[in-house]
CSV table of C-alpha atoms in Angstrom, one decimal:
chain,number,residue,atom,x,y,z
A,16,UNK,CA,-5.0,88.3,11.5
A,17,UNK,CA,-5.3,91.4,14.4
A,18,UNK,CA,-3.4,91.0,17.3
A,19,UNK,CA,-4.1,92.1,20.6
A,20,UNK,CA,-2.2,94.4,22.8
A,21,UNK,CA,0.1,91.7,25.3
A,22,UNK,CA,-0.1,88.6,23.1
A,23,UNK,CA,2.2,86.6,21.2
A,24,UNK,CA,2.1,85.5,17.7
A,25,UNK,CA,4.8,83.0,16.1
A,26,UNK,CA,5.3,83.1,12.6
A,27,UNK,CA,6.3,79.7,11.3
A,28,UNK,CA,9.5,80.7,8.5
A,29,UNK,CA,11.4,77.6,6.6
A,30,UNK,CA,15.2,78.2,6.2
A,31,UNK,CA,15.1,80.0,3.3
A,32,UNK,CA,12.4,82.6,5.6
A,33,UNK,CA,14.9,82.3,8.6
A,34,UNK,CA,17.9,83.2,6.1
A,35,UNK,CA,16.2,86.3,4.1
A,36,UNK,CA,14.4,88.0,6.7
A,37,UNK,CA,17.7,87.8,9.2
A,38,UNK,CA,20.3,89.6,6.1
A,39,UNK,CA,17.0,91.9,5.5
A,40,UNK,CA,17.2,92.5,9.3
A,41,UNK,CA,20.9,92.7,9.5
A,42,UNK,CA,20.9,95.1,6.1
A,43,UNK,CA,18.5,97.4,7.7
A,44,UNK,CA,19.9,98.2,10.8
A,45,UNK,CA,23.2,98.3,9.5
A,46,UNK,CA,22.0,101.2,7.7
A,47,UNK,CA,19.8,102.6,10.3
A,48,UNK,CA,16.8,102.5,8.6
A,49,UNK,CA,15.3,99.8,11.1
A,50,UNK,CA,14.2,100.8,14.3
A,51,UNK,CA,14.2,97.9,16.9
A,52,UNK,CA,10.6,99.1,17.7
A,53,UNK,CA,9.6,97.6,14.6
A,54,UNK,CA,10.7,94.4,15.1
A,55,UNK,CA,7.9,93.5,17.5
A,56,UNK,CA,5.0,94.7,14.2
A,57,UNK,CA,3.3,92.1,12.2
A,58,UNK,CA,2.8,93.4,9.0
A,59,UNK,CA,6.4,94.0,9.1
A,60,UNK,CA,7.4,90.7,9.7
A,61,UNK,CA,5.4,89.3,7.5
A,62,UNK,CA,5.4,91.5,3.6
A,63,UNK,CA,9.1,90.6,4.5
A,64,UNK,CA,8.0,87.2,4.4
A,65,UNK,CA,5.9,87.4,1.5
A,66,UNK,CA,8.8,88.9,-0.5
A,67,UNK,CA,11.3,85.9,-0.3
A,68,UNK,CA,12.8,84.6,-3.4
A,69,UNK,CA,15.7,82.2,-3.8
A,70,UNK,CA,19.1,84.0,-4.2
A,71,UNK,CA,21.4,81.4,-4.0
A,72,UNK,CA,22.4,77.9,-2.9
A,73,UNK,CA,25.0,76.4,-0.3
A,74,UNK,CA,26.9,73.1,-1.5
A,75,UNK,CA,27.8,71.7,0.9
A,76,UNK,CA,30.1,69.4,-0.6
A,77,UNK,CA,31.9,66.2,0.5
A,78,UNK,CA,31.6,65.1,4.2
A,79,UNK,CA,34.7,64.1,5.6
A,80,UNK,CA,37.9,65.9,7.2
A,81,UNK,CA,39.6,68.5,5.7
A,82,UNK,CA,42.7,66.0,4.5
A,83,UNK,CA,40.0,64.0,3.5
A,84,UNK,CA,38.3,66.6,1.4
A,85,UNK,CA,42.2,67.4,0.3
A,86,UNK,CA,43.0,64.1,-1.1
A,87,UNK,CA,39.3,64.2,-3.1
A,88,UNK,CA,40.4,67.3,-5.2
A,89,UNK,CA,43.3,66.1,-5.8
A,90,UNK,CA,42.1,63.1,-7.6
A,91,UNK,CA,39.9,65.1,-9.1
A,92,UNK,CA,42.3,68.3,-10.2
A,93,UNK,CA,44.3,65.0,-11.7
A,94,UNK,CA,41.5,63.4,-13.4
A,95,UNK,CA,39.8,67.1,-14.9
A,96,UNK,CA,43.4,67.4,-16.3
A,97,UNK,CA,43.8,64.1,-17.9
A,98,UNK,CA,40.7,64.9,-19.0
A,99,UNK,CA,41.0,67.8,-20.7
A,100,UNK,CA,44.7,67.2,-22.2
A,101,UNK,CA,43.4,64.1,-23.4
A,102,UNK,CA,40.8,65.1,-25.6
A,103,UNK,CA,42.4,68.3,-26.8
A,104,UNK,CA,44.9,66.4,-28.1
A,105,UNK,CA,42.4,64.2,-30.1
A,106,UNK,CA,41.1,67.4,-31.9
A,107,UNK,CA,44.5,68.4,-32.4
A,108,UNK,CA,45.9,65.5,-33.9
A,109,UNK,CA,42.6,65.0,-36.2
A,110,UNK,CA,42.6,68.6,-36.9
A,111,UNK,CA,46.6,68.0,-38.2
A,112,UNK,CA,46.2,64.9,-39.8
A,113,UNK,CA,44.8,64.5,-43.2
A,114,UNK,CA,44.8,60.9,-43.2
A,115,UNK,CA,42.2,61.3,-40.0
A,116,UNK,CA,39.5,63.2,-42.0
A,117,UNK,CA,37.2,60.1,-41.7
A,118,UNK,CA,34.1,60.0,-40.3
A,119,UNK,CA,34.8,58.0,-37.6
A,120,UNK,CA,37.3,60.8,-36.2
A,121,UNK,CA,34.9,63.2,-36.7
A,122,UNK,CA,33.0,62.2,-34.5
A,123,UNK,CA,35.3,61.3,-32.2
A,124,UNK,CA,36.4,65.1,-31.8
A,125,UNK,CA,33.0,66.0,-31.3
A,126,UNK,CA,32.5,63.3,-28.5
A,127,UNK,CA,35.8,64.6,-27.0
A,128,UNK,CA,34.9,68.3,-27.8
A,129,UNK,CA,31.6,67.8,-25.8
A,130,UNK,CA,33.6,66.0,-23.1
A,131,UNK,CA,35.5,68.7,-22.1
A,132,UNK,CA,32.9,70.9,-22.1
A,133,UNK,CA,30.7,68.9,-19.5
A,134,UNK,CA,33.6,67.6,-17.2
A,135,UNK,CA,34.7,71.9,-17.2
A,136,UNK,CA,31.0,72.7,-16.3
A,137,UNK,CA,30.8,70.6,-13.1
A,138,UNK,CA,34.3,70.1,-11.6
A,139,UNK,CA,36.1,73.3,-11.3
A,140,UNK,CA,33.3,74.5,-9.3
A,141,UNK,CA,33.5,71.1,-7.4
A,142,UNK,CA,36.9,71.5,-6.2
A,143,UNK,CA,36.4,75.1,-5.0
A,144,UNK,CA,33.5,73.9,-3.0
A,145,UNK,CA,36.0,71.2,-1.3
A,146,UNK,CA,38.7,73.6,-0.5
A,147,UNK,CA,35.6,75.8,1.2
A,148,UNK,CA,36.6,78.9,-1.5
A,149,UNK,CA,33.4,79.1,-3.3
A,150,UNK,CA,30.7,77.3,-0.8
A,151,UNK,CA,27.7,79.4,-2.7
A,152,UNK,CA,25.8,79.3,-5.9
A,153,UNK,CA,23.8,82.3,-7.1
A,154,UNK,CA,20.3,80.8,-8.5
A,155,UNK,CA,21.0,82.4,-11.7
A,156,UNK,CA,24.5,80.8,-12.4
A,157,UNK,CA,23.3,77.7,-11.2
A,158,UNK,CA,20.4,78.1,-13.9
A,159,UNK,CA,23.1,78.4,-16.9
A,160,UNK,CA,25.3,75.8,-15.6
A,161,UNK,CA,22.4,73.0,-15.7
A,162,UNK,CA,20.9,74.3,-18.7
A,163,UNK,CA,24.6,74.0,-20.3
A,164,UNK,CA,24.8,70.8,-18.3
A,165,UNK,CA,21.5,69.4,-20.0
A,166,UNK,CA,22.5,70.5,-23.0
A,167,UNK,CA,25.9,69.0,-23.6
A,168,UNK,CA,24.6,65.8,-22.0
A,169,UNK,CA,21.6,65.9,-24.6
A,170,UNK,CA,23.7,66.4,-27.4
A,171,UNK,CA,26.8,63.8,-26.2
A,172,UNK,CA,23.6,60.9,-26.0
A,173,UNK,CA,22.5,62.0,-29.3
A,174,UNK,CA,26.2,61.7,-30.4
A,175,UNK,CA,27.0,58.0,-28.8
A,176,UNK,CA,24.1,56.6,-31.0
A,177,UNK,CA,24.7,58.0,-34.6
A,178,UNK,CA,28.7,56.3,-33.6
A,179,UNK,CA,26.9,53.0,-32.8
A,180,UNK,CA,24.9,53.1,-35.7
A,181,UNK,CA,28.2,53.9,-38.2
A,182,UNK,CA,29.5,51.1,-36.1
A,183,UNK,CA,26.4,48.5,-37.0
A,184,UNK,CA,26.5,50.2,-40.6
A,185,UNK,CA,30.7,48.9,-40.3
A,186,UNK,CA,29.9,45.7,-39.4
A,187,UNK,CA,26.7,44.5,-40.5
A,188,UNK,CA,26.6,46.4,-43.7
A,189,UNK,CA,30.7,46.1,-44.5
A,190,UNK,CA,31.0,48.7,-48.4
A,191,UNK,CA,33.5,46.1,-49.4
A,192,UNK,CA,31.0,45.2,-52.5
A,193,UNK,CA,30.6,48.5,-54.5
A,194,UNK,CA,29.6,46.6,-57.8
A,195,UNK,CA,26.4,48.5,-58.1
A,196,UNK,CA,27.6,51.4,-57.6
A,197,UNK,CA,30.7,51.4,-60.3
A,198,UNK,CA,28.0,49.4,-62.7
A,199,UNK,CA,26.3,52.9,-62.7
A,200,UNK,CA,28.9,54.8,-63.2
A,201,UNK,CA,30.1,53.0,-66.1
A,202,UNK,CA,26.8,52.6,-68.1
A,203,UNK,CA,26.3,56.7,-67.5
A,204,UNK,CA,29.5,57.3,-68.2
A,205,UNK,CA,29.2,55.5,-71.4
A,206,UNK,CA,26.2,57.6,-72.2
A,207,UNK,CA,27.3,60.9,-71.2
A,208,UNK,CA,31.3,60.7,-72.1
A,209,UNK,CA,31.1,58.3,-74.7
A,210,UNK,CA,28.3,60.0,-77.0
A,211,UNK,CA,29.2,63.2,-76.7
A,212,UNK,CA,33.2,61.8,-77.4
A,213,UNK,CA,31.8,60.1,-80.7
A,214,UNK,CA,30.4,62.9,-82.1
A,215,UNK,CA,33.6,65.4,-81.0
A,216,UNK,CA,35.6,63.5,-82.9
A,217,UNK,CA,33.5,62.6,-86.2
A,218,UNK,CA,33.5,66.6,-86.4
A,219,UNK,CA,36.7,66.2,-86.2
A,220,UNK,CA,37.6,64.1,-88.8
A,221,UNK,CA,35.3,66.2,-91.3
A,222,UNK,CA,37.4,69.0,-90.7
A,223,UNK,CA,40.5,67.2,-91.3
A,224,UNK,CA,39.0,66.1,-94.3
A,225,UNK,CA,38.2,69.8,-95.5
A,226,UNK,CA,41.3,71.0,-94.5
A,227,UNK,CA,43.1,68.5,-96.6
A,228,UNK,CA,41.0,69.5,-99.3
A,229,UNK,CA,42.8,73.2,-98.6
A,230,UNK,CA,44.4,73.7,-102.3
A,231,UNK,CA,47.8,76.8,-100.2
A,232,UNK,CA,50.1,75.2,-98.3
A,233,UNK,CA,50.0,78.0,-96.0
A,234,UNK,CA,45.7,78.0,-95.5
A,235,UNK,CA,46.4,74.3,-94.9
A,236,UNK,CA,49.1,74.5,-92.2
A,237,UNK,CA,46.8,78.1,-90.4
A,238,UNK,CA,43.9,75.8,-90.6
A,239,UNK,CA,46.3,72.6,-88.6
A,240,UNK,CA,47.3,74.8,-86.2
A,241,UNK,CA,44.3,75.9,-84.7
A,242,UNK,CA,42.7,72.4,-84.7
A,243,UNK,CA,45.6,70.7,-83.8
A,244,UNK,CA,45.8,73.4,-80.0
A,245,UNK,CA,41.9,72.6,-80.6
A,246,UNK,CA,42.6,68.8,-80.9
A,247,UNK,CA,45.0,69.0,-78.1
A,248,UNK,CA,42.3,70.5,-75.0
A,249,UNK,CA,40.1,67.4,-76.8
A,250,UNK,CA,42.5,64.9,-76.6
A,251,UNK,CA,43.6,65.9,-72.5
A,252,UNK,CA,39.9,65.8,-71.4
A,253,UNK,CA,38.7,63.4,-72.9
A,254,UNK,CA,41.0,60.9,-72.2
A,255,UNK,CA,41.3,61.9,-69.0
A,256,UNK,CA,37.7,61.2,-68.0
A,257,UNK,CA,37.2,58.4,-69.9
A,258,UNK,CA,40.1,56.6,-67.7
A,259,UNK,CA,38.5,58.2,-64.6
A,260,UNK,CA,35.0,56.8,-65.8
A,261,UNK,CA,34.3,55.1,-68.5
A,262,UNK,CA,35.5,51.6,-66.6
A,263,UNK,CA,33.8,48.8,-65.2
A,264,UNK,CA,36.6,48.8,-62.4
A,265,UNK,CA,38.0,51.6,-60.0
A,266,UNK,CA,40.7,49.6,-58.7
A,267,UNK,CA,43.5,51.7,-60.2
A,268,UNK,CA,46.9,53.3,-58.6
A,269,UNK,CA,45.8,55.8,-56.3
A,270,UNK,CA,48.7,58.3,-57.4
A,271,UNK,CA,47.4,57.2,-61.1
A,272,UNK,CA,44.6,58.8,-60.5
A,273,UNK,CA,45.3,61.9,-58.9
A,274,UNK,CA,47.6,62.5,-61.3
A,275,UNK,CA,44.8,62.2,-63.8
A,276,UNK,CA,41.9,64.2,-62.1
A,277,UNK,CA,44.9,67.0,-61.7
A,278,UNK,CA,44.3,67.2,-65.7
A,279,UNK,CA,41.2,66.7,-65.8
A,280,UNK,CA,40.0,69.6,-63.6
A,281,UNK,CA,43.4,72.2,-63.0
A,282,UNK,CA,45.0,71.5,-66.7
A,283,UNK,CA,41.9,72.0,-68.8
A,284,UNK,CA,40.2,75.1,-67.5
A,285,UNK,CA,43.1,76.3,-67.5
A,286,UNK,CA,44.2,76.0,-71.4
A,287,UNK,CA,40.0,76.6,-72.3
A,288,UNK,CA,40.3,80.1,-72.2
A,289,UNK,CA,43.6,80.3,-74.4
A,290,UNK,CA,42.9,78.3,-76.7
A,291,UNK,CA,39.1,78.5,-77.2
A,292,UNK,CA,39.3,82.1,-76.8
A,293,UNK,CA,42.2,83.9,-76.3
A,294,UNK,CA,44.1,83.7,-79.2
A,295,UNK,CA,41.0,84.5,-82.1
A,296,UNK,CA,41.6,88.3,-83.6
A,297,UNK,CA,38.8,89.4,-82.7
A,298,UNK,CA,38.6,88.9,-79.2
A,299,UNK,CA,42.8,90.2,-78.6
A,300,UNK,CA,41.3,93.5,-80.7
A,301,UNK,CA,38.2,93.5,-78.2
A,302,UNK,CA,40.7,93.1,-75.2
A,303,UNK,CA,42.8,96.1,-76.2
A,304,UNK,CA,40.1,98.0,-76.8
A,305,UNK,CA,38.9,98.1,-73.5
A,306,UNK,CA,42.5,98.0,-71.6
A,307,UNK,CA,43.1,101.6,-74.0
A,308,UNK,CA,39.5,102.7,-72.3
A,309,UNK,CA,41.3,102.0,-69.2
């Protein structure tokens, strides 16, 4: 488009363009790099209009008087404080209480975590806008805020769906009848535990029968000393394992199960190396040589 001398040319600009052009001209004039004669140059205005970009947004907040906005600020601040304190208390309580380490409270902790960050992404900025201390937001910060809001909101939607399905299973299909699981455990335990225990007991019966046929008392005493240690470990292991698994029902005292399970998982692994390995003369000699080399 060419402008003839003396011809006025009008450029239609939207509000964002006018703001951008105004700031650009003001900055260039303040630095002395924008002569006043260039204000009438159409090409300069066209170049600046083509290079417009969104740099920030102006947030208007809620309309009304100053007293009305302050009352909103008080309400928002109170709700935000109670939200953060309440959800943080739930997380801390579940974290410190071992009896609350169940799937339901696991979901509630995650929900509380999402609620804290979801409201934090909105309310503090809204309070600043209503107070008039921060009524603008840059484009990059706006996109970042939108990303967190959409991410947290979507995650909360999925979490609420999972919680609803969990409640559905708990109410419509409760776990009060565990007989099929107990029966399967009982049958597998019989095959694995009882069968191996029978083989072990028969082996020790033959061992004891052979020991009794030893002529010297010293030989019998030495053999019995070795077998008694082995037999004690076998008794603890198979006794505790049968008590825990080889039974048609799991209805036992919880404290008693804890004690028996302690023998099964803690005491027996501790005794095994001392009885089966470290008591052997060859192992003692090899261990002494290893320490002497060091």
